[in-house]
Short mmCIF file of C-alpha atoms and ligand atoms in Angstrom, two decimals:
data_model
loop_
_atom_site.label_atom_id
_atom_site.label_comp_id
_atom_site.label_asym_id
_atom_site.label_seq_id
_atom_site.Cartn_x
_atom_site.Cartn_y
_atom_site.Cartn_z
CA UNK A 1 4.74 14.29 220.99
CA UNK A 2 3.92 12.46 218.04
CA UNK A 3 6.44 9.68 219.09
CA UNK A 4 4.90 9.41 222.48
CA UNK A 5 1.69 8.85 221.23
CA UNK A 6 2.91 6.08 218.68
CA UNK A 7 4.17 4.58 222.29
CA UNK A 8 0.90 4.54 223.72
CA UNK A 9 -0.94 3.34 220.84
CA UNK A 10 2.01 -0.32 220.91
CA UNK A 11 1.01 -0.62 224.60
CA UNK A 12 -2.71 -0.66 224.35
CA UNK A 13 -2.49 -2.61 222.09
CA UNK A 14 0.07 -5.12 223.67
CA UNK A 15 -2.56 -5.95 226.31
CA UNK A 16 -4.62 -7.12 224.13
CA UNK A 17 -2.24 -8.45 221.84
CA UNK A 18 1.05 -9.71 222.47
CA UNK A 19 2.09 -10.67 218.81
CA UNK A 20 0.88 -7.09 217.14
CA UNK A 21 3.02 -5.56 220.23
CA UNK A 22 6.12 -7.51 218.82
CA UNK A 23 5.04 -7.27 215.49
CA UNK A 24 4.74 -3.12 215.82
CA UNK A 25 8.20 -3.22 217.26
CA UNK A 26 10.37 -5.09 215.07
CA UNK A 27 8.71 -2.47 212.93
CA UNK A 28 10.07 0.29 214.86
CA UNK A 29 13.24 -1.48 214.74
CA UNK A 30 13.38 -1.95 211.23
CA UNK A 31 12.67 2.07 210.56
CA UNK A 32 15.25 2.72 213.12
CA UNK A 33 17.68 0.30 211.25
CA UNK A 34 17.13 2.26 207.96
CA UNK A 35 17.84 5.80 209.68
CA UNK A 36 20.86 3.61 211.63
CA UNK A 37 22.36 2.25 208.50
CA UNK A 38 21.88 -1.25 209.83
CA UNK A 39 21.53 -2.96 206.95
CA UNK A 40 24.50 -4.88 205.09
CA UNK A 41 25.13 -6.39 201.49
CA UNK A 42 26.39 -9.67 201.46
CA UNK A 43 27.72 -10.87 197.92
CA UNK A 44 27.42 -14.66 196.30
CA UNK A 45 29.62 -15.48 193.46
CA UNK A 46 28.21 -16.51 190.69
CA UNK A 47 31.16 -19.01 188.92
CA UNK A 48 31.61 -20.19 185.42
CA UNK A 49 32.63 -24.00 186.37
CA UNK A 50 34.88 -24.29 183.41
CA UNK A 51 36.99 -21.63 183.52
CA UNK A 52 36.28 -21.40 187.44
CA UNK A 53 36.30 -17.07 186.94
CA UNK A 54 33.65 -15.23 188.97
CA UNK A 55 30.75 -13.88 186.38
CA UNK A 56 29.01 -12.17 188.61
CA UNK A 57 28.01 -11.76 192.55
CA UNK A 58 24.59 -11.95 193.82
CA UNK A 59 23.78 -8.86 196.52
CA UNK A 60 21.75 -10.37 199.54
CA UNK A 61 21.30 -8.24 202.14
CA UNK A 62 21.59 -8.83 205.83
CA UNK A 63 20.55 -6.72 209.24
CA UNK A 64 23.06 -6.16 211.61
CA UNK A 65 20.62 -6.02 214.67
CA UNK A 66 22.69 -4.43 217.77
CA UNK A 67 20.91 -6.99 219.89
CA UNK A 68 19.46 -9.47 217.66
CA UNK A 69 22.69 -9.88 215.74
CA UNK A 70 23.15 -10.95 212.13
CA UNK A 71 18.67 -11.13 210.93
CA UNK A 72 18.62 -13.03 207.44
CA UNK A 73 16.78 -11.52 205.01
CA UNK A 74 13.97 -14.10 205.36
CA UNK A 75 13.47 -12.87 208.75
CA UNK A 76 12.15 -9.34 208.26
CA UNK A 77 11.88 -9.13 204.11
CA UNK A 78 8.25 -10.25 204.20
CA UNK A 79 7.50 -7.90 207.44
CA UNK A 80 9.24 -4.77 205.41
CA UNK A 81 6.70 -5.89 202.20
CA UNK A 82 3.71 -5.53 204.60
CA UNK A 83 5.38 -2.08 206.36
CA UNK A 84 6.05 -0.70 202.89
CA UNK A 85 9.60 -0.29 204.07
CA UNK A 86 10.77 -2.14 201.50
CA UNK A 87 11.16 0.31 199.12
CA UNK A 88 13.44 2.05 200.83
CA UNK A 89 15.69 -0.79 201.83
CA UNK A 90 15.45 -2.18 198.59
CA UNK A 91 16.42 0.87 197.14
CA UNK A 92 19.55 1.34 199.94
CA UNK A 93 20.54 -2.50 198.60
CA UNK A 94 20.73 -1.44 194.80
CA UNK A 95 22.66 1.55 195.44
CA UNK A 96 25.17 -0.15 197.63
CA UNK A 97 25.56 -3.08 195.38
CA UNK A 98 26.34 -0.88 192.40
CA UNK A 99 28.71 1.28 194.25
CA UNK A 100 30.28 -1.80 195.88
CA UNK A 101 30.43 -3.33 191.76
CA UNK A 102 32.02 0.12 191.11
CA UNK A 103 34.46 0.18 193.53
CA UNK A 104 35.51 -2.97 192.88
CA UNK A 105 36.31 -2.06 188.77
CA UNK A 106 38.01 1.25 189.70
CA UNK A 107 40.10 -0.26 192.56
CA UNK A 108 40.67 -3.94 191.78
CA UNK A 109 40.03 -3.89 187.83
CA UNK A 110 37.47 -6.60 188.45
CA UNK A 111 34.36 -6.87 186.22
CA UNK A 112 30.99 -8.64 186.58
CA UNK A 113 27.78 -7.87 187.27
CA UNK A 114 26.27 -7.89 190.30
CA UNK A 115 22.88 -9.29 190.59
CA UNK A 116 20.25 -7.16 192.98
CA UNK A 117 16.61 -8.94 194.12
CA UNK A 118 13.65 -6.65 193.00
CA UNK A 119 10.78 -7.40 195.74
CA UNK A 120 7.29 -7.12 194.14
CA UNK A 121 6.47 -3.98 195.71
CA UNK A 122 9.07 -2.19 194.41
CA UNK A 123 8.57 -3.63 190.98
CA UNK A 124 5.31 -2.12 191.13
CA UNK A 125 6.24 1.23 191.70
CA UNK A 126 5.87 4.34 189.16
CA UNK A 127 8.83 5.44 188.79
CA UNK A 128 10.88 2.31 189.16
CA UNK A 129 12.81 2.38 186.37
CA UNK A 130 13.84 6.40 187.02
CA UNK A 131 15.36 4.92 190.33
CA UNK A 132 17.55 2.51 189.00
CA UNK A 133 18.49 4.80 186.04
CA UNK A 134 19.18 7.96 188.81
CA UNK A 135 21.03 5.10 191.31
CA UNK A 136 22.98 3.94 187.91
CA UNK A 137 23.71 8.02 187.24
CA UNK A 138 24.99 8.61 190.60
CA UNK A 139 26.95 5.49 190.95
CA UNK A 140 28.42 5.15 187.81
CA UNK A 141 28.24 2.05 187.27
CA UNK A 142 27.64 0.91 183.73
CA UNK A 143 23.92 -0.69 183.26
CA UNK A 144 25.05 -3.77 181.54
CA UNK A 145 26.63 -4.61 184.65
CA UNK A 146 24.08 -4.56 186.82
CA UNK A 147 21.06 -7.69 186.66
CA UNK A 148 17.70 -7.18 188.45
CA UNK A 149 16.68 -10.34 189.48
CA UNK A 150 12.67 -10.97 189.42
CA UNK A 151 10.28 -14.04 190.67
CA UNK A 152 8.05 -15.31 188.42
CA UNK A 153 5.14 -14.36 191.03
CA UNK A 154 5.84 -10.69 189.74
CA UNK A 155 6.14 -11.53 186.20
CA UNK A 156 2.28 -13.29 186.67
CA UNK A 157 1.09 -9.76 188.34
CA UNK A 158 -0.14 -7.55 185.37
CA UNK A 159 1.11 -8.95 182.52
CA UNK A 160 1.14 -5.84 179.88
CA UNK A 161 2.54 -3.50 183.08
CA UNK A 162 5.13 -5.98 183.78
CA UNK A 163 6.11 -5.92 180.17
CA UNK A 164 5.91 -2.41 179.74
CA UNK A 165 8.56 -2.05 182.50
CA UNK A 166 10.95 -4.56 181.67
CA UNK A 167 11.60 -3.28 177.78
CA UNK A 168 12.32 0.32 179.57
CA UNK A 169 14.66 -1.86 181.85
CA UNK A 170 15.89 -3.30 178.37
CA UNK A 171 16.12 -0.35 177.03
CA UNK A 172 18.01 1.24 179.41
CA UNK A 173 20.66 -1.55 178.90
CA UNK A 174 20.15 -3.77 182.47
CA UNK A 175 20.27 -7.61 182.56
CA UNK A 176 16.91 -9.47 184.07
CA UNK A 177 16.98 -12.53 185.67
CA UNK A 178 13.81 -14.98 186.36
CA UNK A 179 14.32 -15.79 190.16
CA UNK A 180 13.40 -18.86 191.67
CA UNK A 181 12.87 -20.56 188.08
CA UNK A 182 10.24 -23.52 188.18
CA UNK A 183 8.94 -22.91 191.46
CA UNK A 184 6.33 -20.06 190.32
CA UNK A 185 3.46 -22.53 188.91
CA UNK A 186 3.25 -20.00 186.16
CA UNK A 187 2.80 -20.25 182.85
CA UNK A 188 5.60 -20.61 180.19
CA UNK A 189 4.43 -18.19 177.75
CA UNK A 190 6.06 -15.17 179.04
CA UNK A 191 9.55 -16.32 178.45
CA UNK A 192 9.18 -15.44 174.92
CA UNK A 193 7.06 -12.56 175.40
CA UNK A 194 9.28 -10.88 178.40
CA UNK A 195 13.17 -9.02 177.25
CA UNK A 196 14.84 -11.47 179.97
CA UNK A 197 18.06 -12.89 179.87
CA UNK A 198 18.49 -15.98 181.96
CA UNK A 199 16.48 -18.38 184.13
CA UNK A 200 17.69 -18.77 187.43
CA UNK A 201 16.79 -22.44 188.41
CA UNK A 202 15.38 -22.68 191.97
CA UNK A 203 17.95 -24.89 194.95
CA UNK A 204 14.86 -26.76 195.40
CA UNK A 205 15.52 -28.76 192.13
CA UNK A 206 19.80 -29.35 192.91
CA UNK A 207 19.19 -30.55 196.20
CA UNK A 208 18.46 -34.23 194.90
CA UNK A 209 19.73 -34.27 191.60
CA UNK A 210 22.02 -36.95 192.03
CA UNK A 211 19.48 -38.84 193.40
CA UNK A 212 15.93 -38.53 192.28
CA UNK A 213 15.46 -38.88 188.31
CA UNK A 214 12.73 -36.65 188.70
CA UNK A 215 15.01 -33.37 189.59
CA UNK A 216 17.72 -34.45 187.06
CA UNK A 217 14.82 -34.45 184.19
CA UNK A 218 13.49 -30.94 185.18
CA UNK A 219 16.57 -29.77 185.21
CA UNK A 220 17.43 -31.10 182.29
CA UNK A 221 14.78 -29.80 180.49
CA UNK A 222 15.11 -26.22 181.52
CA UNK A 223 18.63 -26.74 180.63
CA UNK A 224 17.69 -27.26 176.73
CA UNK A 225 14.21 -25.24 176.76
CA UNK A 226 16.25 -21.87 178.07
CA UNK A 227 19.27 -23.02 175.47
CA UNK A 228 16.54 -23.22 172.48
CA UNK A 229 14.98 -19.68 173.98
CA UNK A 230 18.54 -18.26 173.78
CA UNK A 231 18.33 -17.50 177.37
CA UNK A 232 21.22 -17.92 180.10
CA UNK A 233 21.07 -20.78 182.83
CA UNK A 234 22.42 -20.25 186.41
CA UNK A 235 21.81 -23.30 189.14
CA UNK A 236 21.49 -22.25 192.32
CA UNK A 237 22.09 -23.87 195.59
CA UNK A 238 25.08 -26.09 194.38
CA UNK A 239 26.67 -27.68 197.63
CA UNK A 240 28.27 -30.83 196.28
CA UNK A 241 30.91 -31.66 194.13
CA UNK A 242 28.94 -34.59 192.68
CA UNK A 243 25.75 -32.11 191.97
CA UNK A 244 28.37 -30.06 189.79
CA UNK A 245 29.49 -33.17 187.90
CA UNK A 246 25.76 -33.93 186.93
CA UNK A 247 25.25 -29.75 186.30
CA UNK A 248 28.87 -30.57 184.12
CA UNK A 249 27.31 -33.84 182.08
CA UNK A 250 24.21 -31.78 181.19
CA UNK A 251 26.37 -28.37 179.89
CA UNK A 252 25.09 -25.62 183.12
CA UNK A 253 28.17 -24.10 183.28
CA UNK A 254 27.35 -21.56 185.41
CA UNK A 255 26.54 -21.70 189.26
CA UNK A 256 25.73 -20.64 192.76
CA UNK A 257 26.43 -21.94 195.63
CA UNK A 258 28.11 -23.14 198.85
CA UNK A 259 30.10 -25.51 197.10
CA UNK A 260 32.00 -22.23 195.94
CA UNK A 261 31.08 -19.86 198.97
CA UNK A 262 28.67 -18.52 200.86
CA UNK A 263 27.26 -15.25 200.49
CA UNK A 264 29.88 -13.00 202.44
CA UNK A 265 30.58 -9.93 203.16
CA UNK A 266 32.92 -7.13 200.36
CA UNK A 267 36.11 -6.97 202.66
CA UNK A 268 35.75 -11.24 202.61
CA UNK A 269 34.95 -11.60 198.92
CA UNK A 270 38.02 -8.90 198.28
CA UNK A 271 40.05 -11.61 200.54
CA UNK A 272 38.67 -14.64 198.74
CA UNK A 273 40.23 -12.98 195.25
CA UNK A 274 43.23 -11.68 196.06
CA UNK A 275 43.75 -15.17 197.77
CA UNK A 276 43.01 -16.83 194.53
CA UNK A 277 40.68 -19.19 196.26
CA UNK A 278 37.99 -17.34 193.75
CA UNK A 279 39.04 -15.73 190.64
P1 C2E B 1 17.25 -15.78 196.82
O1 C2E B 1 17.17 -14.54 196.01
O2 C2E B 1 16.80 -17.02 196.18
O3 C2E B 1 18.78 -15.86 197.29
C1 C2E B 1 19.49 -17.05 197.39
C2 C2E B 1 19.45 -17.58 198.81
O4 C2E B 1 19.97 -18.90 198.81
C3 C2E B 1 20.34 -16.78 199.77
O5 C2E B 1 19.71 -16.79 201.05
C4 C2E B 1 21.61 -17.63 199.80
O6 C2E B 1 22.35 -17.48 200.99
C5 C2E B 1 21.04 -19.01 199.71
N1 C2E B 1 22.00 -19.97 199.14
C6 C2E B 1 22.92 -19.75 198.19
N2 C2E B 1 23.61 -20.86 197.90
C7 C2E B 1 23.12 -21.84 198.70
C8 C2E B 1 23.43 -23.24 198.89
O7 C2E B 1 24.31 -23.81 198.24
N3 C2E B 1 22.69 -23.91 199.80
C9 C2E B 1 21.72 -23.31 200.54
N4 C2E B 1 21.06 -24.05 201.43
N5 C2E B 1 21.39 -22.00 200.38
C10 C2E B 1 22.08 -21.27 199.47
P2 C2E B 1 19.53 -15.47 201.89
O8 C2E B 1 20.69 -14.55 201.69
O9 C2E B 1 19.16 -15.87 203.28
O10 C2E B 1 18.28 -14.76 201.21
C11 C2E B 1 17.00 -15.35 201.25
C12 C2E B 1 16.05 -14.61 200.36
O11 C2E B 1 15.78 -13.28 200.84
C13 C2E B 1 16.56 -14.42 198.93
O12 C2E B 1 16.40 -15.60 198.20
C14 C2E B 1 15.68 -13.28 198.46
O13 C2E B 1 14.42 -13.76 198.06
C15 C2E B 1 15.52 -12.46 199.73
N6 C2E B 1 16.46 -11.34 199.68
C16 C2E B 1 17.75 -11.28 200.05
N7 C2E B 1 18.27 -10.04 199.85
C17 C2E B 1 17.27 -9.31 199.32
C18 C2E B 1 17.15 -7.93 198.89
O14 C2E B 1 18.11 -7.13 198.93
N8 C2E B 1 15.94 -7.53 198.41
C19 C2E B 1 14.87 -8.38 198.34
N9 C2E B 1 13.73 -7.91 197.84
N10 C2E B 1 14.95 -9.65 198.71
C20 C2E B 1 16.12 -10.12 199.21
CA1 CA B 2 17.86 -13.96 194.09
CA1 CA B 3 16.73 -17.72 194.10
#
């Protein structure tokens, strides 16, 4: 009964309103997908270009819609942070991304982190940190192999709450990543203040390095500014070989990006290994 009314209360308000009617029901959809286990993790290699050895994998999830087919993330991500429902995926993605990272040491011997994406919302909760502590529990998967990747949007929210949070992170003996690096117009003063590890520097800034002096400074400049911060550097977005000659000249050694491989899914990343085509 409670279902039927739900119904009524979507068609009312169709009449009225075509794009809440569509709105309400990729909503439905997306609950459905959660109880459906729709939802897929897709992993990136992250590669270490001088010894070309896989450091870690980045966990991006994906919807397997059974009539929308494959939905990127960027399709219903910011509709499940205005549902709420992205707690709960969220917290599906870091459990199956540990497991998966697991898995893959028990079965295949293979060790490297896997990087998950913390969404805002979920940041903000409570009892964050008991979640990721219970998922590491139940998974057993060792916390220094698993990075939480943050934006710098979050890391702006509430400063002292933010902080507070990461050092039980820290604590507990996870790896934090700044997200998106240089794209956040935030202030600089939290990378010494905050227990992260390494600055994640945004596509946006590879896409015409070899090009526009502009990129190749800022890049540059992270490059030595993390280095003197004793913080990691990964480059996202890498797609040519002539980007990872510049990333070479200026000492990023480690990367992501289509000039390795696309995010894909654990069966094809198991294939990509055992074929030596990633190591
Ligand atoms: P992101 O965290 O910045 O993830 C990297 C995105 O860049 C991925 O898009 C990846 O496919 C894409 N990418 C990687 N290398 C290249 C490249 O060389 N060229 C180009 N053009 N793109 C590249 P994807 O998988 O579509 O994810 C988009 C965004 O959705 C992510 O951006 C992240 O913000 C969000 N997202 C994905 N999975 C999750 C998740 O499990 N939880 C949360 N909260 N957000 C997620
Ligand atoms: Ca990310
Ligand atoms: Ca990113």
């Amino acid at each position: 009964a409670k279902d039927q009314g739900k119904n009524n209360f979507q068609h009312n308000r169709a009449g009225k309103n075509e794009q809440v009617f569509q709105y309400m029901e990729l909503e439905n959809d997306l609950r459905k997908a959660l109880e459906r286990e729709q939802f897929v993790v897709y992993y990136q290699p992250q590669i270490n270009i001088n010894t070309g050895l896989v450091i870690g994998v980045e966990a991006l999830v994906r919807w397997q819609h059974p009539e929308r087919g494959l939905v990127s993330p960027a399709q219903f991500i910011p509709l499940a942070e205005e549902t709420g429902l992205i707690a709960q995926i969220s917290e599906w993605v870091l459990r199956e991304a540990c497991r998966q990272a697991r898995q893959w040491q028990v079965e295949k011997s293979q060790y490297f982190k896997v990087s998950v994406n913390l969404s805002s919302s979920q940041f903000q909760q409570m009892d964050m940190v008991d979640k990721v502590r219970r998922i590491l529990q139940e998974t057993e998967l060792h916390p220094q192999y698993l990075d939480l990747e943050i934006t710098e949007s979050i890391a702006m929210h509430n400063i002292d709450f933010v902080i507070s949070k990461l050092m039980q992170l820290e604590r507990l003996g996870v790896h934090i990543s700044i997200d998106d690096f240089g794209t956040g117009f935030s202030s600089l003063s939290y990378l010494k203040k905050f227990p992260i590890h390494t600055l994640k520097i945004d596509r946006s800034f590879i896409q015409d390095i070899t090009t526009d002096p502009d990129d190749a400074s800022i890049v540059t400049a992270i490059r030595w500014m993390a280095r003197s911060l004793n913080l990691d550097v990964v480059v996202e977005g890498v797609e040519t070989g002539e980007q990872l000659e510049f990333l070479r000249s200026i000492d990023c050694d480690k990367v992501q990006g289509f000039y390795y491989c696309k995010p894909v899914p654990a069966r094809e990343f198991e294939r990509l290994v055992t074929r030596g085509e990633l190591m």
